[in-house]
JSON list of C-alpha atoms in Angstrom, two decimals:
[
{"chain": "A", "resi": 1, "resn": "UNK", "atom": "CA", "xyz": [7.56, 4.30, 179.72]},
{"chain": "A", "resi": 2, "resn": "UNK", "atom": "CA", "xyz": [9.14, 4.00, 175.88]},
{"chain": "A", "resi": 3, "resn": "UNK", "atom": "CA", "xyz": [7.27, 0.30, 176.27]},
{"chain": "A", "resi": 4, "resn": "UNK", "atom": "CA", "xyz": [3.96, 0.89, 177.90]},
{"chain": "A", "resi": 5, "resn": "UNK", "atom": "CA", "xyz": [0.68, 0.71, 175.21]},
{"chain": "A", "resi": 6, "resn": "UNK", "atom": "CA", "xyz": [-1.33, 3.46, 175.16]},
{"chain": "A", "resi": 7, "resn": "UNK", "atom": "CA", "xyz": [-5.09, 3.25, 173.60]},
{"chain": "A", "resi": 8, "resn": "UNK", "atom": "CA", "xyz": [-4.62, 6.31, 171.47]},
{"chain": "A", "resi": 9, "resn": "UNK", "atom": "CA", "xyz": [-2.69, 9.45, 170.91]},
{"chain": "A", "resi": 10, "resn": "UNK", "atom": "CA", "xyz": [-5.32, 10.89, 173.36]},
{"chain": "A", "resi": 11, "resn": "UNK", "atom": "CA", "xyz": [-4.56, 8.56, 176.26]},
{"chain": "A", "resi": 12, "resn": "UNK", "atom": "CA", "xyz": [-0.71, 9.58, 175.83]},
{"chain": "A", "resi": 13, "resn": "UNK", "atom": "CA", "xyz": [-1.17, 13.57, 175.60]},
{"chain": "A", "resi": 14, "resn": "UNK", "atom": "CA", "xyz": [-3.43, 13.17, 178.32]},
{"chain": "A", "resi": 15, "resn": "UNK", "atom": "CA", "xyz": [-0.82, 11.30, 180.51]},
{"chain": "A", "resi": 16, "resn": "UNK", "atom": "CA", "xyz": [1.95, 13.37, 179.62]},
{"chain": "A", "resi": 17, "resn": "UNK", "atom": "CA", "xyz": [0.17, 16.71, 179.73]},
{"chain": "A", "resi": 18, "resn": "UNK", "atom": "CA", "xyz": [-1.22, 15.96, 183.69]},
{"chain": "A", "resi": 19, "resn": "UNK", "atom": "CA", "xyz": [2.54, 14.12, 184.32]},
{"chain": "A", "resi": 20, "resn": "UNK", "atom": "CA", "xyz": [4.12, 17.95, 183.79]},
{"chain": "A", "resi": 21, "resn": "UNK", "atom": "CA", "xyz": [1.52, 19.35, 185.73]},
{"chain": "A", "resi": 22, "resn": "UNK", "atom": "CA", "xyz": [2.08, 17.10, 188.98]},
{"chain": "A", "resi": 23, "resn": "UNK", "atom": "CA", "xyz": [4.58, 18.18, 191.52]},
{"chain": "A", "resi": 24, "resn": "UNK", "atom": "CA", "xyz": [5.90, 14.71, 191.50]},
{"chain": "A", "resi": 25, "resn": "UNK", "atom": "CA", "xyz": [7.08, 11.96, 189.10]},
{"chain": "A", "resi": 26, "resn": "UNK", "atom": "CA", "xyz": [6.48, 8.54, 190.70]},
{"chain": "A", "resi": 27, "resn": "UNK", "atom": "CA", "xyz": [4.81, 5.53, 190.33]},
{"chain": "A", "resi": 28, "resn": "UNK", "atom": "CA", "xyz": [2.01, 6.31, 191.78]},
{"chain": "A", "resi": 29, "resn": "UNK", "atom": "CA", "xyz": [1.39, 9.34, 189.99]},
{"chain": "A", "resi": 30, "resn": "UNK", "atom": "CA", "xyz": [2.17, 8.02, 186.95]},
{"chain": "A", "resi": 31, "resn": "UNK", "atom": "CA", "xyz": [-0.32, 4.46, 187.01]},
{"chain": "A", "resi": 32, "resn": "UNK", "atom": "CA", "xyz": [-3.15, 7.18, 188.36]},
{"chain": "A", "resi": 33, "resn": "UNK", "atom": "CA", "xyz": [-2.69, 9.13, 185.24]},
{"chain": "A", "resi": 34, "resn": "UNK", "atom": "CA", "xyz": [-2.16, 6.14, 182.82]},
{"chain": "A", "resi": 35, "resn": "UNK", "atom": "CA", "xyz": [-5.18, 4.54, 184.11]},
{"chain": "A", "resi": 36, "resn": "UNK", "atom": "CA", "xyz": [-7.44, 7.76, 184.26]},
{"chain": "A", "resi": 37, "resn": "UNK", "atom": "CA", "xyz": [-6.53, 8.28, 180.33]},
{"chain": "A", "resi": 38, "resn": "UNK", "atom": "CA", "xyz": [-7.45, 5.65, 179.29]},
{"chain": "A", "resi": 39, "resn": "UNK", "atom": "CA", "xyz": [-11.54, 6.46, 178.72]},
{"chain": "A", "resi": 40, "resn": "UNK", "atom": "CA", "xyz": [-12.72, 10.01, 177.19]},
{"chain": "A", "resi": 41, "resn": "UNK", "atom": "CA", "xyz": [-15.08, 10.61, 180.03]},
{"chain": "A", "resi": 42, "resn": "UNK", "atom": "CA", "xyz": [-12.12, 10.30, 182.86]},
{"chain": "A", "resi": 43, "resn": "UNK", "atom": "CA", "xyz": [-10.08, 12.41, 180.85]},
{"chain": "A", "resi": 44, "resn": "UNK", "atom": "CA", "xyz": [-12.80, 15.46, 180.74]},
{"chain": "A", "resi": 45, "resn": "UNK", "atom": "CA", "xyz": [-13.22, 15.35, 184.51]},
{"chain": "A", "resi": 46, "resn": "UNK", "atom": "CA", "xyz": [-9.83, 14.47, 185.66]},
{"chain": "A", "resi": 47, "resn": "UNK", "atom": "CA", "xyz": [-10.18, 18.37, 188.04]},
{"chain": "A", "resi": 48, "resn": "UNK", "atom": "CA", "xyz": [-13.29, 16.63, 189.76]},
{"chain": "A", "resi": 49, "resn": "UNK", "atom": "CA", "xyz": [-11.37, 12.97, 190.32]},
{"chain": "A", "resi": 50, "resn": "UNK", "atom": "CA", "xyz": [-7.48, 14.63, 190.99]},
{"chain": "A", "resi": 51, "resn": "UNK", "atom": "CA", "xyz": [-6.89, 18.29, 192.82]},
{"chain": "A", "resi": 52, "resn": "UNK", "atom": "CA", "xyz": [-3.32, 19.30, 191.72]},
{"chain": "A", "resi": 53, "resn": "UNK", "atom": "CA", "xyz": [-3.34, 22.12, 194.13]},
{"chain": "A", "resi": 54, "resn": "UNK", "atom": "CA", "xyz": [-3.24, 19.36, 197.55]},
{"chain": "A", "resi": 55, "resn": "UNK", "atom": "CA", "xyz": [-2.10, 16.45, 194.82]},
{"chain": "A", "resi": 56, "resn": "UNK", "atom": "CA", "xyz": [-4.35, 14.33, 196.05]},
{"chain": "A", "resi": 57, "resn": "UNK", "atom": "CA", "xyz": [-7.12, 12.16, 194.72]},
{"chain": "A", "resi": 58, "resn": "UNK", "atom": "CA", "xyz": [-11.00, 13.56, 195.23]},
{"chain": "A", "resi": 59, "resn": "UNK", "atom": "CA", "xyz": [-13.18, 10.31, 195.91]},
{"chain": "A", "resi": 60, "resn": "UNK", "atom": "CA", "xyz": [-16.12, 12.27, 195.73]},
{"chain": "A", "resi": 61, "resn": "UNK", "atom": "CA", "xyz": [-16.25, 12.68, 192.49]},
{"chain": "A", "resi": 62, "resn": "UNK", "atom": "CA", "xyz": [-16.84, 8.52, 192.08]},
{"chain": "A", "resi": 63, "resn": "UNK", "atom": "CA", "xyz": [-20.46, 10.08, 192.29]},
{"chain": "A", "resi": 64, "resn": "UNK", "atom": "CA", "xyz": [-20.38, 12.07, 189.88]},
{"chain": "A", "resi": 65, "resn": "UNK", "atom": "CA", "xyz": [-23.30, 11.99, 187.18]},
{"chain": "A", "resi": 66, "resn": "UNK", "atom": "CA", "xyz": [-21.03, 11.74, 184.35]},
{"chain": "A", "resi": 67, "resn": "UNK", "atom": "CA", "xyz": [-19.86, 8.34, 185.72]},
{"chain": "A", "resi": 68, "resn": "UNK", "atom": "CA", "xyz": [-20.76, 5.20, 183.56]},
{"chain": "A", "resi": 69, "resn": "UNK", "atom": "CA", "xyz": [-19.93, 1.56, 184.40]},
{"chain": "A", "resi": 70, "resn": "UNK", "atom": "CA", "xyz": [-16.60, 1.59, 182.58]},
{"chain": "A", "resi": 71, "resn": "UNK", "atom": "CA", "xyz": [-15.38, 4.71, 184.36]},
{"chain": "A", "resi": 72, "resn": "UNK", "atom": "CA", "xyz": [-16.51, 3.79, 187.41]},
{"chain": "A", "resi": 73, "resn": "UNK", "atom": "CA", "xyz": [-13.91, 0.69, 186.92]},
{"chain": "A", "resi": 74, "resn": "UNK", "atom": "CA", "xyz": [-11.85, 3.29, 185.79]},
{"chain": "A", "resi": 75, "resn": "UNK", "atom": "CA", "xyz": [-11.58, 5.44, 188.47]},
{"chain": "A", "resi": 76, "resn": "UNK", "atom": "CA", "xyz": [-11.75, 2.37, 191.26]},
{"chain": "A", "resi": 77, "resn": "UNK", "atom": "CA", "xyz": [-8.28, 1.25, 189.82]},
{"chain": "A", "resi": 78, "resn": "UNK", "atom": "CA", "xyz": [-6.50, 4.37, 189.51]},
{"chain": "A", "resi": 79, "resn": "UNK", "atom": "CA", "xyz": [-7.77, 5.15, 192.91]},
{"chain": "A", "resi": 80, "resn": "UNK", "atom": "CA", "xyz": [-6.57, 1.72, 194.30]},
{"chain": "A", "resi": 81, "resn": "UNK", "atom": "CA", "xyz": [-3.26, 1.91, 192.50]},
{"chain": "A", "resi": 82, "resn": "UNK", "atom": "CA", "xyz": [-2.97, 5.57, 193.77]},
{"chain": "A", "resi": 83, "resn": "UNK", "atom": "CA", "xyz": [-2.95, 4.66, 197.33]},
{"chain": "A", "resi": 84, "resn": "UNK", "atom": "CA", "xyz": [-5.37, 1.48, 197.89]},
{"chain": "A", "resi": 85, "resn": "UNK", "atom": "CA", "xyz": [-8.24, 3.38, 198.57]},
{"chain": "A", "resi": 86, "resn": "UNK", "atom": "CA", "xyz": [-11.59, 1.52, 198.47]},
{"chain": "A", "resi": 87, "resn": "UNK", "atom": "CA", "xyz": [-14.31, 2.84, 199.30]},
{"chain": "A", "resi": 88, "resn": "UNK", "atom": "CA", "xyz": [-15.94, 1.87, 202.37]},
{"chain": "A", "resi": 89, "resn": "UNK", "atom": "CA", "xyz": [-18.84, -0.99, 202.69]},
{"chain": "A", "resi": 90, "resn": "UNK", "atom": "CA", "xyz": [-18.20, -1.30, 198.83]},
{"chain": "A", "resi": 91, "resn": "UNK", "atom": "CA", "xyz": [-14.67, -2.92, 198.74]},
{"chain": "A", "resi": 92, "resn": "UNK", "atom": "CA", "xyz": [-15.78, -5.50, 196.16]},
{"chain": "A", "resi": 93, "resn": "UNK", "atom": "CA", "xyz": [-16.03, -3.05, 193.53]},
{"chain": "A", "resi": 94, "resn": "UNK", "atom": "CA", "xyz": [-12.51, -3.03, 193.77]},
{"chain": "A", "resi": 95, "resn": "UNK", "atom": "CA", "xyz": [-11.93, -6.48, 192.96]},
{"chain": "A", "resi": 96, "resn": "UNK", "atom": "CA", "xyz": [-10.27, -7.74, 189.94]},
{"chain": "A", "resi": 97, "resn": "UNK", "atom": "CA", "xyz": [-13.22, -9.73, 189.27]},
{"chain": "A", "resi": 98, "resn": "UNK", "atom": "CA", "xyz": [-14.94, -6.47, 188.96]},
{"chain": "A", "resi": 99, "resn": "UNK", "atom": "CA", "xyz": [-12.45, -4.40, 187.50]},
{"chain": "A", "resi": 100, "resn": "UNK", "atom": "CA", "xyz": [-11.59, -6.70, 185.03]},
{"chain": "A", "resi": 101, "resn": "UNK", "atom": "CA", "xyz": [-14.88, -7.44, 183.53]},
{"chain": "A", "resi": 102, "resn": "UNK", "atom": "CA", "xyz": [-14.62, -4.81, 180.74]},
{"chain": "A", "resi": 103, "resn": "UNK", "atom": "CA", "xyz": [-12.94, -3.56, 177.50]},
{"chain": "A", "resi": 104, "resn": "UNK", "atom": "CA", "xyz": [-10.59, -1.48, 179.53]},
{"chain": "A", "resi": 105, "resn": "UNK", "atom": "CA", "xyz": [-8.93, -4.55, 180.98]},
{"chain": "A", "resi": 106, "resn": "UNK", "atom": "CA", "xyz": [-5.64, -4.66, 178.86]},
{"chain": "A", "resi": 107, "resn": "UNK", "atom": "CA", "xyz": [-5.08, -1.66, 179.69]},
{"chain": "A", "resi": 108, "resn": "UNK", "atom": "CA", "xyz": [-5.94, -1.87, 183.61]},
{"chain": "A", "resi": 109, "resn": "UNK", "atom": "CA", "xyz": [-2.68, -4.27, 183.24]},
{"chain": "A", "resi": 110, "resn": "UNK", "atom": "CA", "xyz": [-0.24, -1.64, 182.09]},
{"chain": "A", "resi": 111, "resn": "UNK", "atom": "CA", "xyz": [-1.58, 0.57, 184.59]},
{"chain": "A", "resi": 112, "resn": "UNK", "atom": "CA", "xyz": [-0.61, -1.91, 187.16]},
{"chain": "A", "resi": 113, "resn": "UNK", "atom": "CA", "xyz": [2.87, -2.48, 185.32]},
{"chain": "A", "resi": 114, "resn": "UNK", "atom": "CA", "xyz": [3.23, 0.88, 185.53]},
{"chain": "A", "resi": 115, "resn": "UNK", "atom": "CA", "xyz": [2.15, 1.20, 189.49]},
{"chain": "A", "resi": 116, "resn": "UNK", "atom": "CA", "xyz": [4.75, -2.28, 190.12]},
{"chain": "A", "resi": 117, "resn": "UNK", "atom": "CA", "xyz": [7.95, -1.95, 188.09]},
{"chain": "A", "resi": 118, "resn": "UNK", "atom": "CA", "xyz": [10.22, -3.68, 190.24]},
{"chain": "A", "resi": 119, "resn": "UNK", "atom": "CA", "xyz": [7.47, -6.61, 189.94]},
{"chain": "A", "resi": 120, "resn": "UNK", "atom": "CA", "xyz": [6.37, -6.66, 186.33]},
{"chain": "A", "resi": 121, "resn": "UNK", "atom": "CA", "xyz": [9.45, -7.39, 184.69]},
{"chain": "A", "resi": 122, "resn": "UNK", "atom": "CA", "xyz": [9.55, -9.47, 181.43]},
{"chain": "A", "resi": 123, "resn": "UNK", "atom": "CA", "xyz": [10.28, -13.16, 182.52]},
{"chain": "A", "resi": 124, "resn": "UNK", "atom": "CA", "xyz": [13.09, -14.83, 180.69]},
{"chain": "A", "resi": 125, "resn": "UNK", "atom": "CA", "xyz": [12.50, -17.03, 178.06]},
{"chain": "A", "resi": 126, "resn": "UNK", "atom": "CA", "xyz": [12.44, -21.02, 179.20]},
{"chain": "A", "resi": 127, "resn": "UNK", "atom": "CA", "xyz": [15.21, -23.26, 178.75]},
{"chain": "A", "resi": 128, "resn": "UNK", "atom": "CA", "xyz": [14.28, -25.51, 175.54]},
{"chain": "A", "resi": 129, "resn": "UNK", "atom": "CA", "xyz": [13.76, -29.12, 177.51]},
{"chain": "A", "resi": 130, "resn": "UNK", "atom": "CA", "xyz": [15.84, -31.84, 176.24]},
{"chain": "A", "resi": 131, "resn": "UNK", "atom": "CA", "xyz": [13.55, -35.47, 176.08]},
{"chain": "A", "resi": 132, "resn": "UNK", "atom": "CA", "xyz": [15.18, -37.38, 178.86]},
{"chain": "A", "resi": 133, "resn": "UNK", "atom": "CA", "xyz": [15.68, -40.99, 177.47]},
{"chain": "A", "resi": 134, "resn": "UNK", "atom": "CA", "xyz": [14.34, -43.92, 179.76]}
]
C-alpha cells in the first residue's frame, strides 16, 4: 500500500480507519475503501453505502439524496470492484466510459491497482533498440 496515491490525508485516515474496522483485509475490501475515500460526500455516508455488521455493500443507498454525479461514479466503482455488482437495466453506468469521465479518474486507477495486484504490476523498462544497419 506504501506506493498507492492518496488525494489527501483525509482519503488515507478514512481508508485506514474503515480497514481496522472490517473483519477482513483483502483486496476487495481494501479497493472498496480506497475508492469510497476518495470524495468527502462518500466518506460521510460510508454506514448508508457499507454495513460492517453483515460486511457487505448496501446498494440502496446509490439513491440516496446526498448523491451527486461524481459520487455516483464513485460508488458504481467501488461497488463493481467490490464484487461486480451493477445495477440492473443500468449496467452502462458502470462503464469505464462513464466512470472515467470525471476528476476522480486517477484515482479510480489506483483503486483498480489496488482491487488487481497480481495484474497491475510495474512493467519493466524496454530494452534500448540498437539501429539495425541495412
Amino acid at each position: 500500500m506504501a506506493d498507492i496515491r492518496f488525494r489527501n490525508t483525509a482519503h488515507r485516515d478514512f481508508f485506514l480507519e474503515n480497514m481496522m474496522k472490517c473483519k477482513v483485509n483483502d483486496c476487495y475490501h481494501r479497493a472498496f475503501f480506497y475508492v469510497m475515500g476518495i470524495a468527502d460526500e462518500t466518506r460521510r455516508n460510508i454506514n448508508s453505502m457499507f454495513n460492517f455488521k453483515t460486511d457487505c455493500i448496501e446498494p440502496e443507498g446509490m439513491h440516496g439524496g446526498w448523491q451527486t454525479s461524481g459520487t455516483v461514479k464513485v460508488c458504481h466503482l467501488a461497488f463493481n470492484l467490490w464484487n461486480g455488482y451493477a445495477e440492473e437495466r443500468r449496467e452502462r453506468y458502470f462503464t469505464p466510459e462513464e466512470l472515467f469521465c470525471c476528476e476522480f479518474a486517477p484515482y479510480f486507477m489506483e483503486g483498480i491497482k489496488v482491487r488487481y495486484p497480481e495484474y497491475c504490476r510495474d512493467l519493466p523498462t524496454p530494452k534500448k533498440q540498437t539501429e539495425h544497419t541495412r
